Tab-separated table of C-alpha atoms in Angstrom:
chain	number	residue	atom	x	y	z
G	1	MET	CA	20.519	16.225	-9.509
G	2	SER	CA	17.059	16.672	-8.078
G	3	ASP	CA	14.776	13.920	-9.285
G	4	LEU	CA	11.866	13.636	-6.922
G	5	LEU	CA	8.846	11.381	-7.045
G	6	LYS	CA	5.707	13.486	-6.870
G	7	ILE	CA	2.428	11.970	-5.769
G	8	ALA	CA	-0.617	14.109	-4.995
G	9	ASP	CA	1.430	17.281	-4.530
G	10	LYS	CA	3.878	15.721	-2.119
G	11	THR	CA	7.449	14.867	-3.114
G	12	TYR	CA	9.633	11.957	-2.104
G	13	ASN	CA	13.318	11.185	-2.528
G	14	SER	CA	12.821	7.441	-2.708
G	15	ARG	CA	11.093	5.748	-5.603
G	16	LEU	CA	10.898	2.474	-3.728
G	17	LEU	CA	7.720	1.883	-1.745
G	18	VAL	CA	7.642	-1.151	0.532
G	19	GLY	CA	5.132	-3.294	2.331
G	20	THR	CA	5.408	-4.229	5.983
G	21	GLY	CA	4.086	-7.779	5.917
G	22	LYS	CA	5.645	-11.255	6.066
G	23	TYR	CA	8.669	-10.327	8.205
G	24	LYS	CA	9.974	-12.471	11.043
G	25	ASP	CA	9.359	-9.746	13.632
G	26	PHE	CA	9.052	-5.975	13.882
G	27	THR	CA	12.830	-5.553	14.396
G	28	GLU	CA	13.482	-7.177	11.027
G	29	THR	CA	10.681	-5.149	9.452
G	30	ARG	CA	12.289	-1.964	10.676
G	31	ALA	CA	15.816	-2.936	9.638
G	32	ALA	CA	14.681	-3.920	6.137
G	33	ILE	CA	12.708	-0.714	5.657
G	34	ASP	CA	15.621	1.372	6.831
G	35	ALA	CA	17.916	-0.444	4.357
G	36	SER	CA	15.379	0.092	1.530
G	37	GLY	CA	15.357	3.864	2.105
G	38	ALA	CA	11.589	3.794	1.511
G	39	GLU	CA	9.566	6.809	2.689
G	40	ILE	CA	6.141	5.407	1.842
G	41	ILE	CA	5.157	2.151	3.521
G	42	THR	CA	2.019	0.126	3.137
G	43	VAL	CA	-0.002	-1.209	6.081
G	44	ALA	CA	-3.099	-3.373	6.326
G	45	ILE	CA	-6.188	-2.604	8.390
G	46	ARG	CA	-7.342	-5.505	10.560
G	47	ARG	CA	-9.496	-6.227	13.586
G	48	THR	CA	-7.702	-5.492	16.857
G	49	ASN	CA	-7.149	-8.465	19.166
G	50	ILE	CA	-9.368	-7.853	22.199
G	51	GLY	CA	-8.200	-8.708	25.678
G	52	GLN	CA	-5.010	-10.563	24.835
G	53	ASN	CA	-2.529	-7.934	23.768
G	54	ALA	CA	-2.606	-5.167	26.354
G	55	GLY	CA	1.165	-4.623	26.545
G	56	GLU	CA	2.142	-6.135	23.165
G	57	PRO	CA	4.137	-3.905	20.848
G	58	SER	CA	2.471	-2.818	17.625
G	59	LEU	CA	3.797	-2.097	14.164
G	60	LEU	CA	3.338	1.577	14.825
G	61	ASP	CA	5.805	1.461	17.730
G	62	PHE	CA	8.518	0.321	15.326
G	63	LEU	CA	7.427	2.469	12.376
G	64	PRO	CA	6.081	5.722	13.806
G	65	PRO	CA	3.629	7.449	11.460
G	66	GLU	CA	5.547	10.681	12.042
G	67	GLU	CA	8.597	9.165	10.373
G	68	PHE	CA	6.980	7.557	7.327
G	69	THR	CA	4.128	8.221	4.932
G	70	TYR	CA	1.655	5.448	5.643
G	71	LEU	CA	-0.161	3.920	2.749
G	72	PRO	CA	-3.071	1.923	4.159
G	73	ASN	CA	-4.222	-0.790	1.757
G	74	THR	CA	-7.334	-2.837	1.138
G	75	ALA	CA	-5.577	-6.173	0.865
G	76	GLY	CA	-8.013	-9.030	1.228
G	77	CYS	CA	-11.042	-7.030	0.017
G	78	TYR	CA	-13.091	-8.670	-2.737
G	79	SER	CA	-15.728	-5.972	-3.243
G	80	ALA	CA	-15.782	-2.238	-3.768
G	81	ASP	CA	-17.933	-1.781	-0.645
G	82	ASP	CA	-15.439	-3.617	1.590
G	83	ALA	CA	-12.541	-1.654	0.152
G	84	VAL	CA	-14.246	1.718	0.693
G	85	ARG	CA	-15.273	0.759	4.202
G	86	THR	CA	-11.716	-0.345	5.056
G	87	LEU	CA	-10.183	2.896	3.823
G	88	ARG	CA	-12.704	5.056	5.655
G	89	LEU	CA	-11.625	3.262	8.841
G	90	ALA	CA	-7.982	3.806	7.858
G	91	ARG	CA	-8.589	7.517	7.444
G	92	GLU	CA	-10.060	7.689	10.952
G	93	LEU	CA	-7.252	5.539	12.331
G	94	LEU	CA	-4.583	7.812	10.784
G	95	ASP	CA	-6.151	11.143	11.729
G	96	GLY	CA	-7.659	12.114	8.405
G	97	HIS	CA	-4.838	10.738	6.254
G	98	LYS	CA	-5.903	10.794	2.551
G	99	LEU	CA	-3.266	8.833	0.649
G	100	VAL	CA	-4.367	5.207	0.201
G	101	LYS	CA	-3.680	2.088	-1.828
G	102	LEU	CA	-6.764	0.598	-3.382
G	103	GLU	CA	-6.770	-3.030	-4.381
G	104	VAL	CA	-9.800	-5.211	-4.944
G	105	LEU	CA	-9.025	-8.813	-5.522
G	106	GLY	CA	-10.936	-11.136	-7.769
G	107	ASP	CA	-9.564	-14.566	-7.004
G	108	PRO	CA	-7.991	-16.034	-3.841
G	109	ASN	CA	-5.578	-18.300	-5.709
G	110	THR	CA	-3.952	-15.828	-8.080
G	111	LEU	CA	-4.865	-12.634	-6.145
G	112	TYR	CA	-5.598	-11.165	-9.607
G	113	PRO	CA	-7.386	-7.824	-9.248
G	114	ASN	CA	-11.099	-7.447	-9.999
G	115	MET	CA	-11.026	-4.302	-12.137
G	116	ILE	CA	-14.821	-3.816	-12.286
G	117	GLU	CA	-14.976	-3.563	-8.493
G	118	THR	CA	-11.737	-1.556	-8.447
G	119	LEU	CA	-13.148	1.056	-10.828
G	120	ALA	CA	-16.324	1.360	-8.734
G	121	ALA	CA	-14.355	1.744	-5.502
G	122	ALA	CA	-11.998	4.290	-7.099
G	123	LYS	CA	-14.935	6.475	-8.136
G	124	THR	CA	-16.402	6.472	-4.638
G	125	LEU	CA	-13.060	7.124	-2.893
G	126	VAL	CA	-12.041	9.979	-5.238
G	127	LYS	CA	-15.441	11.617	-4.685
G	128	ASP	CA	-14.932	11.149	-0.963
G	129	GLY	CA	-11.648	13.108	-1.041
G	130	PHE	CA	-9.121	10.271	-0.967
G	131	ASP	CA	-5.820	10.376	-2.864
G	132	VAL	CA	-6.012	6.949	-4.481
G	133	MET	CA	-3.017	4.950	-5.614
G	134	VAL	CA	-4.588	2.015	-7.385
G	135	TYR	CA	-3.358	-1.526	-7.947
G	136	CYS	CA	-4.503	-2.738	-11.329
G	137	SER	CA	-4.094	-5.198	-14.187
G	138	ASP	CA	-1.660	-4.172	-16.943
G	139	ASP	CA	-4.492	-3.277	-19.305
G	140	PRO	CA	-3.736	0.160	-20.821
G	141	ILE	CA	-7.419	1.022	-21.244
G	142	ILE	CA	-8.257	0.281	-17.608
G	143	ALA	CA	-5.184	2.221	-16.486
G	144	LYS	CA	-6.350	5.218	-18.475
G	145	GLN	CA	-9.861	4.989	-17.033
G	146	LEU	CA	-8.465	4.912	-13.451
G	147	GLU	CA	-6.459	8.047	-14.273
G	148	GLU	CA	-9.567	9.753	-15.688
G	149	ILE	CA	-11.542	8.894	-12.561
G	150	GLY	CA	-8.935	10.895	-10.650
G	151	CYS	CA	-6.558	8.362	-9.128
G	152	VAL	CA	-3.247	10.001	-8.175
G	153	ALA	CA	-1.115	7.011	-9.264
G	154	VAL	CA	-1.699	3.926	-11.346
G	155	MET	CA	0.030	0.739	-10.203
G	156	PRO	CA	-0.121	-2.131	-12.672
G	157	LEU	CA	1.156	-5.576	-11.695
G	158	ALA	CA	4.397	-6.821	-13.262
G	159	SER	CA	3.277	-10.347	-12.438
G	160	LEU	CA	1.024	-11.854	-9.738
G	161	ILE	CA	1.228	-10.743	-6.119
G	162	GLY	CA	3.871	-12.668	-4.219
G	163	SER	CA	4.941	-14.656	-7.299
G	164	GLY	CA	8.379	-13.087	-7.847
G	165	MET	CA	7.959	-13.834	-11.562
G	166	GLY	CA	9.326	-10.420	-12.600
G	167	ILE	CA	8.298	-8.151	-15.475
G	168	LEU	CA	6.157	-10.425	-17.685
G	169	ASN	CA	4.690	-7.860	-20.085
G	170	PRO	CA	7.067	-4.887	-20.501
G	171	TRP	CA	5.203	-3.891	-23.670
G	172	ASN	CA	1.890	-3.246	-21.879
G	173	LEU	CA	3.721	-1.434	-19.086
G	174	GLN	CA	5.383	0.754	-21.663
G	175	ILE	CA	2.054	1.634	-23.281
G	176	ILE	CA	0.591	2.486	-19.893
G	177	ILE	CA	3.601	4.640	-18.996
G	178	GLU	CA	3.615	6.481	-22.341
G	179	ASN	CA	-0.085	7.345	-22.086
G	180	ALA	CA	-0.233	8.258	-18.394
G	181	LYS	CA	-0.342	11.765	-16.986
G	182	VAL	CA	-0.112	10.471	-13.402
G	183	PRO	CA	2.794	8.488	-11.967
G	184	VAL	CA	2.866	4.795	-12.951
G	185	LEU	CA	4.374	2.482	-10.361
G	186	VAL	CA	4.863	-1.225	-10.724
G	187	ASP	CA	3.131	-3.008	-7.901
G	188	ALA	CA	3.551	-6.739	-7.398
G	189	GLY	CA	5.632	-9.373	-9.100
G	190	VAL	CA	9.176	-8.078	-8.668
G	191	GLY	CA	11.380	-10.976	-7.555
G	192	THR	CA	14.929	-9.686	-7.444
G	193	ALA	CA	16.989	-6.548	-8.059
G	194	SER	CA	17.245	-6.885	-11.839
G	195	ASP	CA	13.415	-6.967	-12.091
G	196	ALA	CA	13.282	-3.651	-10.270
G	197	ALA	CA	15.934	-2.153	-12.565
G	198	ILE	CA	14.068	-3.326	-15.638
G	199	ALA	CA	10.793	-1.776	-14.417
G	200	MET	CA	12.535	1.523	-13.745
G	201	GLU	CA	14.326	1.473	-17.103
G	202	LEU	CA	10.919	1.205	-18.759
G	203	GLY	CA	10.135	4.602	-17.252
G	204	CYS	CA	8.081	3.653	-14.196
G	205	GLN	CA	8.020	6.418	-11.602
G	206	GLY	CA	8.490	3.936	-8.774
G	207	ILE	CA	7.993	0.401	-7.522
G	208	LEU	CA	5.984	-1.030	-4.653
G	209	MET	CA	7.128	-4.363	-3.296
G	210	ASN	CA	6.860	-6.533	-0.166
G	211	THR	CA	7.524	-10.219	-0.701
G	212	ALA	CA	10.658	-9.749	-2.825
G	213	ILE	CA	12.313	-8.263	0.282
G	214	ALA	CA	10.532	-10.056	3.101
G	215	ALA	CA	10.860	-13.549	1.566
G	216	ALA	CA	14.499	-13.128	0.524
G	217	GLY	CA	17.109	-15.270	2.277
G	218	ASN	CA	18.449	-12.052	3.873
G	219	PRO	CA	15.681	-9.477	3.782
G	220	VAL	CA	17.862	-6.573	4.977
G	221	LEU	CA	20.514	-7.224	2.351
G	222	MET	CA	17.838	-7.572	-0.336
G	223	ALA	CA	16.256	-4.307	0.779
G	224	GLY	CA	19.563	-2.538	0.110
G	225	ALA	CA	19.877	-4.278	-3.257
G	226	MET	CA	16.402	-3.096	-4.233
G	227	LYS	CA	17.251	0.463	-3.253
G	228	LYS	CA	20.272	0.424	-5.553
G	229	ALA	CA	18.411	-1.315	-8.386
G	230	VAL	CA	15.609	1.258	-8.335
G	231	GLU	CA	18.145	4.099	-8.348
G	232	ALA	CA	20.230	2.482	-11.066
G	233	GLY	CA	17.191	1.763	-13.246
G	234	ARG	CA	15.929	5.301	-12.837
G	235	GLU	CA	19.295	6.823	-13.749
G	236	ALA	CA	19.580	4.556	-16.776
G	237	TYR	CA	16.101	5.652	-17.881
G	238	LEU	CA	16.953	9.335	-17.446
G	239	ALA	CA	20.288	8.882	-19.205
G	240	GLY	CA	18.709	7.197	-22.219
G	241	ARG	CA	20.152	3.873	-23.346
G	242	MET	CA	22.191	3.446	-26.542
G	243	PRO	CA	20.248	2.040	-29.482
G	244	LYS	CA	20.359	-1.771	-29.894
G	245	LYS	CA	22.125	-2.958	-33.027
G	246	LEU	CA	22.698	-6.519	-34.189
G	247	TYR	CA	26.376	-5.621	-34.726
G	248	SER	CA	28.492	-2.490	-34.836
G	249	ALA	CA	31.234	-1.336	-37.231
G	250	SER	CA	32.203	1.275	-34.692
G	251	PRO	CA	34.842	-0.048	-32.222
G	252	SER	CA	35.368	1.816	-28.963
G	253	SER	CA	39.129	2.127	-29.554
G	254	PRO	CA	40.698	4.359	-32.233
G	255	THR	CA	41.065	2.784	-35.654
G	256	THR	CA	44.152	4.891	-36.450
G	257	GLY	CA	47.658	4.809	-34.975
G	258	MET	CA	47.939	1.088	-35.116
G	259	ILE	CA	51.508	-0.356	-34.949
G	260	GLY	CA	53.189	-1.925	-37.970
W	1	MET	CA	-26.444	-5.560	27.258
W	2	LEU	CA	-25.104	-7.661	24.419
W	3	ILE	CA	-22.629	-6.120	21.980
W	4	THR	CA	-20.924	-7.855	19.098
W	5	ILE	CA	-17.289	-6.812	18.891
W	6	ASN	CA	-15.217	-7.894	15.888
W	7	GLY	CA	-17.680	-10.652	15.175
W	8	LYS	CA	-17.855	-12.013	18.743
W	9	PRO	CA	-20.833	-11.385	21.066
W	10	ARG	CA	-19.956	-10.016	24.532
W	11	SER	CA	-22.256	-9.201	27.378
W	12	PHE	CA	-21.787	-6.232	29.681
W	13	GLU	CA	-23.403	-5.711	33.063
W	14	ALA	CA	-23.593	-1.940	32.824
W	15	ALA	CA	-26.924	-0.550	31.537
W	16	ASN	CA	-25.228	2.550	30.139
W	17	LEU	CA	-21.918	2.337	28.369
W	18	SER	CA	-20.242	4.888	26.116
W	19	VAL	CA	-17.706	3.977	23.439
W	20	ALA	CA	-15.008	5.653	25.611
W	21	GLU	CA	-15.990	3.448	28.589
W	22	LEU	CA	-15.912	0.362	26.416
W	23	VAL	CA	-12.430	1.220	25.129
W	24	GLN	CA	-11.308	1.566	28.761
W	25	HIS	CA	-12.986	-1.699	29.716
W	26	LEU	CA	-11.213	-3.534	26.885
W	27	GLU	CA	-7.859	-2.070	27.966
W	28	LEU	CA	-7.404	-0.344	24.654
W	29	VAL	CA	-6.800	3.141	25.982
W	30	GLY	CA	-3.868	4.808	24.222
W	31	LYS	CA	-3.900	2.308	21.338
W	32	ARG	CA	-4.260	3.702	17.855
W	33	LEU	CA	-7.565	2.299	16.618
W	34	ALA	CA	-10.671	3.139	14.668
W	35	ILE	CA	-14.195	2.082	15.580
W	36	GLU	CA	-17.221	1.463	13.452
W	37	ARG	CA	-20.603	1.140	15.110
W	38	ASN	CA	-23.348	-0.532	13.100
W	39	GLY	CA	-21.519	0.341	9.902
W	40	GLU	CA	-20.861	3.999	10.784
W	41	ILE	CA	-17.482	5.318	11.894
W	42	VAL	CA	-17.412	6.799	15.390
W	43	PRO	CA	-14.813	9.612	15.317
W	44	ARG	CA	-12.355	9.478	18.202
W	45	SER	CA	-13.630	12.888	19.368
W	46	GLN	CA	-17.091	11.355	19.777
W	47	PHE	CA	-16.159	8.343	21.904
W	48	GLU	CA	-17.331	9.960	25.139
W	49	ALA	CA	-20.580	11.264	23.669
W	50	THR	CA	-21.547	8.049	21.898
W	51	PRO	CA	-23.684	5.651	23.984
W	52	LEU	CA	-23.837	1.981	23.106
W	53	ALA	CA	-27.123	0.096	22.835
W	54	ASP	CA	-28.074	-3.558	23.247
W	55	GLY	CA	-27.456	-5.400	19.963
W	56	ASP	CA	-24.838	-2.988	18.662
W	57	LYS	CA	-22.249	-4.358	16.233
W	58	LEU	CA	-18.759	-2.868	16.597
W	59	GLU	CA	-15.672	-3.236	14.468
W	60	ILE	CA	-12.449	-2.162	16.223
W	61	VAL	CA	-9.454	-2.052	13.885
W	62	GLY	CA	-5.801	-1.122	13.866
W	63	ALA	CA	-2.852	-1.048	11.452
W	64	VAL	CA	-0.843	-4.248	10.938
W	65	GLY	CA	1.965	-5.318	8.600
W	66	GLY	CA	0.879	-5.743	4.997
W	67	GLY	CA	1.898	-5.191	1.402
């Protein structure tokens, strides 16, 4: 069965998008990403170390941009201006690459997004020709506004970044999914495989995660678990679950042909 | 001339220095990077043709792990 994720006219087999931060080393990063089956991977844009890393390997040596779709992010940006500036540098860095992840944070403790700055940055970036996948709060009105601005995917949090608290408000996510005409991906908050399955069963088009894999006891094993959970959740969503009933007068075994 | 690179001031003896020459001087040739000069991106194709001036502020960035 062909069931591809489509974002900005490009299709992907994997509905699991992963971050590349917080790993022990690049070898572990690579092994975990391979086990996850992810095709889209996020990267951060940071100042290059000058004069102390001439021969040092870089992330790009382990994850060649030819092999993956890079999704440069604006992690750590607290204003629309900083986010736009960061992504313009990313576009230059990645030879005109247009697909980006926008996130503008509002608070260093919770990493909760600042949606006023996010909306402003999204407008500028869309006008500037970027394909914007946008991290956002789980407010259905904001999600709709981001779609109307022209973002190619809306990515509400399931719970706070790095918290691993799971899907805290499935009802809001469901409203966002039902109203959206662009893909909705859960970004942030997934802690373990069942969280990923629940998000996919709600009808999310995909999930973006980093810490749930990188901070697991065995990141490579967890990456494989997440791959399966996303696939299982997606298939369950497509299959359509049975209705919930408090009890059933319909046993699974025949009621006739009993002995005696 | 004095140039601020990634927030740190550095002095260079040369009176004329292009972005390409600076990249060479900093041993960054062949690295995937993007450069912003005084808030404006310098496209890679313009490194040779872009001269630096005393007081310039440069940001030199690359891709690192992140979520």
